[in-house]
mmCIF file of C-alpha atoms in Angstrom:
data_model
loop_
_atom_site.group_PDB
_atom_site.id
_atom_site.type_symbol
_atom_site.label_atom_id
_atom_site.label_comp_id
_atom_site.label_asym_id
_atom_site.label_seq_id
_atom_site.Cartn_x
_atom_site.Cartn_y
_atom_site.Cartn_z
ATOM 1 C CA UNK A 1 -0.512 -121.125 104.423
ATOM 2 C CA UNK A 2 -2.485 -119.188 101.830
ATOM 3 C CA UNK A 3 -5.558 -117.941 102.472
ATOM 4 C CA UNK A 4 -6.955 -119.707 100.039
ATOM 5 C CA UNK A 5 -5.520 -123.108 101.738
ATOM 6 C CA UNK A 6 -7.367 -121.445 104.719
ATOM 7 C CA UNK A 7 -10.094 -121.577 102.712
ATOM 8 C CA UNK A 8 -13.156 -124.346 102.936
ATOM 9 C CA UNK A 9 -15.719 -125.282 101.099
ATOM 10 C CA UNK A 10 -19.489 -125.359 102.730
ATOM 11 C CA UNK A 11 -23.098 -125.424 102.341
ATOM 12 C CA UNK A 12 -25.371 -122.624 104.642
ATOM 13 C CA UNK A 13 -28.774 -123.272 105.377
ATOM 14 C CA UNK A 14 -30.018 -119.919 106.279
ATOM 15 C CA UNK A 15 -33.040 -119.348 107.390
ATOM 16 C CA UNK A 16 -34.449 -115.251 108.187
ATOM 17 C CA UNK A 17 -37.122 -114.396 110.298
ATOM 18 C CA UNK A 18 -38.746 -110.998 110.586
ATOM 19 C CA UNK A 19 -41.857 -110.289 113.125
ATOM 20 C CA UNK A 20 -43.485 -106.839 112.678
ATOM 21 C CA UNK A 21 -46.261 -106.302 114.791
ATOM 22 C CA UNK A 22 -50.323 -107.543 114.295
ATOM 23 C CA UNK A 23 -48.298 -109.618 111.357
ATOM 24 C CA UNK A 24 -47.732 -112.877 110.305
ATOM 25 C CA UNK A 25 -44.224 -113.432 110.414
ATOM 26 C CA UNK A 26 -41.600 -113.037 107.310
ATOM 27 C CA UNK A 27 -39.695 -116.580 106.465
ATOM 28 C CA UNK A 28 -37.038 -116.539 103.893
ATOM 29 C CA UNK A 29 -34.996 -120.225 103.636
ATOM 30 C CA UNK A 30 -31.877 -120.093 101.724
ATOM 31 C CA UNK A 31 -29.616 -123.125 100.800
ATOM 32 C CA UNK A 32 -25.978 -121.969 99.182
ATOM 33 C CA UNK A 33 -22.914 -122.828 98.735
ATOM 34 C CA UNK A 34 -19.948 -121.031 100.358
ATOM 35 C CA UNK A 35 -16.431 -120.839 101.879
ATOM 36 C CA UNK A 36 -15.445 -120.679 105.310
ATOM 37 C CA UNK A 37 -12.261 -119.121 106.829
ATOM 38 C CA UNK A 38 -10.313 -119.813 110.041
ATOM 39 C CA UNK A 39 -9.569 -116.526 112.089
ATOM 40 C CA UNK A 40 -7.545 -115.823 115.176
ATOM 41 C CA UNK A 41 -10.645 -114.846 116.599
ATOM 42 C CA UNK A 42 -12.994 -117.059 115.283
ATOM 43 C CA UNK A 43 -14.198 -118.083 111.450
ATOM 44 C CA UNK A 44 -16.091 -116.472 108.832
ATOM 45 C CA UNK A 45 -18.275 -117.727 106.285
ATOM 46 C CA UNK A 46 -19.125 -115.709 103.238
ATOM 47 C CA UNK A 47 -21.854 -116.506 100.378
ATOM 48 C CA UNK A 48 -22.759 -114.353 97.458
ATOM 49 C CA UNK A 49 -26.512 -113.113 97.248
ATOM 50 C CA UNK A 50 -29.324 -114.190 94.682
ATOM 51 C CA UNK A 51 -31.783 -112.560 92.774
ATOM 52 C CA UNK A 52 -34.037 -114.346 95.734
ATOM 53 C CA UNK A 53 -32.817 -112.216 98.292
ATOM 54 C CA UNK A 54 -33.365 -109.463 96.291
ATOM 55 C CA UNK A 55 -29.523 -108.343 96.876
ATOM 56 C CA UNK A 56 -27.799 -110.192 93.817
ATOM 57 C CA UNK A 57 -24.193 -108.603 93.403
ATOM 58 C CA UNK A 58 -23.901 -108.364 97.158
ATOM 59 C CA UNK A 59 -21.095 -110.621 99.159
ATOM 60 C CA UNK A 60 -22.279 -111.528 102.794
ATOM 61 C CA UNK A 61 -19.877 -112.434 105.344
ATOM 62 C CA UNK A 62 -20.830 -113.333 108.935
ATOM 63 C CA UNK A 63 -17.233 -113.275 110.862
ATOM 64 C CA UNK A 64 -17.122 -114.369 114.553
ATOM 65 C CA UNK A 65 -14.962 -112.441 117.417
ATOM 66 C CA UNK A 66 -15.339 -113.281 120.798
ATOM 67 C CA UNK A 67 -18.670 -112.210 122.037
ATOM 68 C CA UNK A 68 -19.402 -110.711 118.513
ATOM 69 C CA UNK A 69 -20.352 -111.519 115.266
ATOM 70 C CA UNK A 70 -20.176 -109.167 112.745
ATOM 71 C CA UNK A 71 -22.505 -109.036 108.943
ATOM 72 C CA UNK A 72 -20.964 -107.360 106.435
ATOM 73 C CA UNK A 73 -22.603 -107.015 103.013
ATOM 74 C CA UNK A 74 -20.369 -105.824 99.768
ATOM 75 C CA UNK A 75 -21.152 -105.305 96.403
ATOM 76 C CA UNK A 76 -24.452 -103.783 95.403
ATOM 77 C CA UNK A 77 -25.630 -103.209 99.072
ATOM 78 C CA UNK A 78 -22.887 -101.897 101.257
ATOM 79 C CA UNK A 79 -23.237 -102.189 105.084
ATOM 80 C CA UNK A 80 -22.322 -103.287 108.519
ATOM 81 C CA UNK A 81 -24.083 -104.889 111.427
ATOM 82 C CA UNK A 82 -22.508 -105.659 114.788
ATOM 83 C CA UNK A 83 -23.926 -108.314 117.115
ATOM 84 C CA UNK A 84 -23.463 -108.156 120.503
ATOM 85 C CA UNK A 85 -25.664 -110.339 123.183
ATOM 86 C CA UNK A 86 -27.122 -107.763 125.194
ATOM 87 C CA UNK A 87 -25.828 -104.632 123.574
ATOM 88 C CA UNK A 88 -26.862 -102.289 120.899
ATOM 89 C CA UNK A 89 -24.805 -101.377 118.100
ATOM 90 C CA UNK A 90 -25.440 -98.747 115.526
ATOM 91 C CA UNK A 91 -24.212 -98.588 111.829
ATOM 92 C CA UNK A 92 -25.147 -97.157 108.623
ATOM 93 C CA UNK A 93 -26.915 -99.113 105.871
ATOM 94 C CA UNK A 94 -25.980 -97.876 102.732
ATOM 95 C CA UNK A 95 -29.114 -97.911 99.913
ATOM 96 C CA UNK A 96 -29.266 -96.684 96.185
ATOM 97 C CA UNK A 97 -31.463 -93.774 97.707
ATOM 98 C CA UNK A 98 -29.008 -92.993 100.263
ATOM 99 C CA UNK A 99 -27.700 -93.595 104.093
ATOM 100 C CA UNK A 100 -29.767 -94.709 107.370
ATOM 101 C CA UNK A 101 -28.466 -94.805 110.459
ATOM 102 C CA UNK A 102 -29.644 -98.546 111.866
ATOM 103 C CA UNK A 103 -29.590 -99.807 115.794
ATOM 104 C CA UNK A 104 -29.327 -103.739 116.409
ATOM 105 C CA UNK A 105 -30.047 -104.554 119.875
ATOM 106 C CA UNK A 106 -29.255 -108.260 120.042
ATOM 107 C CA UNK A 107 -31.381 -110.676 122.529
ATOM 108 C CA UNK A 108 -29.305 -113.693 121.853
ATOM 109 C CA UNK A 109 -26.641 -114.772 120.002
ATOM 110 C CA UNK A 110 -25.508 -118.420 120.071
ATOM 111 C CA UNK A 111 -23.134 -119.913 118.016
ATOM 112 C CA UNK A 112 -21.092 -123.487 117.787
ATOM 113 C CA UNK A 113 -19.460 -123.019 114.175
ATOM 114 C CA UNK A 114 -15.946 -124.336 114.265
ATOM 115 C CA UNK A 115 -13.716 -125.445 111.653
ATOM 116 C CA UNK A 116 -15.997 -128.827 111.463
ATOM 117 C CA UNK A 117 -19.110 -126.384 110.920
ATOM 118 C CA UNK A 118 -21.686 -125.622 113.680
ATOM 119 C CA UNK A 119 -24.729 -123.461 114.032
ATOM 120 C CA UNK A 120 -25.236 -119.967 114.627
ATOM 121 C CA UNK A 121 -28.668 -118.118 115.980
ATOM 122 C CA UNK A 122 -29.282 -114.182 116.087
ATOM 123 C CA UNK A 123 -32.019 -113.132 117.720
ATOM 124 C CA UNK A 124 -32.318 -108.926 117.138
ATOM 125 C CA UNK A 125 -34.555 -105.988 116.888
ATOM 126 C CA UNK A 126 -33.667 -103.353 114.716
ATOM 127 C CA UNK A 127 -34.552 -99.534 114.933
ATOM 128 C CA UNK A 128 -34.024 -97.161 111.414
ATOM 129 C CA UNK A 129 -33.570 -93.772 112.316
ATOM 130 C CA UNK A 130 -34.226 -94.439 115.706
ATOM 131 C CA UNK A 131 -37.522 -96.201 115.311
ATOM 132 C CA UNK A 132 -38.458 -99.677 115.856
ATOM 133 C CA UNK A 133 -39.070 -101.493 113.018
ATOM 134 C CA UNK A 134 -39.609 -105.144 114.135
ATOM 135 C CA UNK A 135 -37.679 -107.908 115.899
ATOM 136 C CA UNK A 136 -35.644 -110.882 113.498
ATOM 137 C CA UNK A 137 -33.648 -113.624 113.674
ATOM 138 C CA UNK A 138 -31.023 -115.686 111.588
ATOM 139 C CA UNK A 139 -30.635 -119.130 112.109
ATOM 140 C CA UNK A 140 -27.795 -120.862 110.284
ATOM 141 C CA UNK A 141 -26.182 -123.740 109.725
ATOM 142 C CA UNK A 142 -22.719 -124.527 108.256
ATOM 143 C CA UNK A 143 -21.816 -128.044 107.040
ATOM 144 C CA UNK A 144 -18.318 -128.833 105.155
ATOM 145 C CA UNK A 145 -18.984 -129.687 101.630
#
């Protein structure tokens, strides 16, 4: 099989969430089109970004592995986050003006996408450079087109 027989159409509804503190919280609701692969491991679904996100140029791929899923971003932002239910992982976020070192400690992380679609949630905070900079969360859902 090819991979792109492996290949499926979908449509994400993605929906971001950032709290910062003695703030009202930060909602950005995304609808897109997509493709979803079958893994070993898991699946992964990839979408490319908008001018709405702000990242246009930028492919993001959410890829599931065991207790893990992993966000990868490629194109005009580079980087890597690692999700882990109770764990922190740290990465580097690559920006025009340069390289931060980011921790995501992940609170939850539930997710029922198969090859018929599902849902995921991410519940995280995330520390740059080793400071706290507020708590998120990603809730998607992916439906065969």
């Amino acid at each position: 099989m090819s991979i792109e027989e492996n290949r499926l159409p979908v449509l994400l509804s993605i929906r971001g969430e950032q709290y910062f503190d003695g703030m009202e919280p930060d909602i950005t609701e995304l609808m897109t089109e997509g493709t979803m692969e079958l893994m070993p491991e898991g699946v992964a679904f990839s979408y490319e970004e908008s001018a709405l996100t702000g990242m246009e140029g930028t492919t993001t791929t959410f890829e599931t592995r065991g207790r893990q899923v992993i966000l990868t971003r490629s194109g005009a932002v580079n980087s890597q986050m690692i999700f882990e239910e109770g764990r922190q992982h740290t990465s580097l976020y690559e920006t025009p003006f340069g390289e931060l070192s980011v921790d995501i400690q992940t609170s939850r992380l539930r997710s029922t996408v198969t090859a018929r679609g599902g849902l995921m949630e991410i519940r995280y905070s995330i520390a740059v450079e080793h400071t706290v900079t507020g708590r998120n969360c990603f809730k998607i859902r992916v439906r065969l087109r």
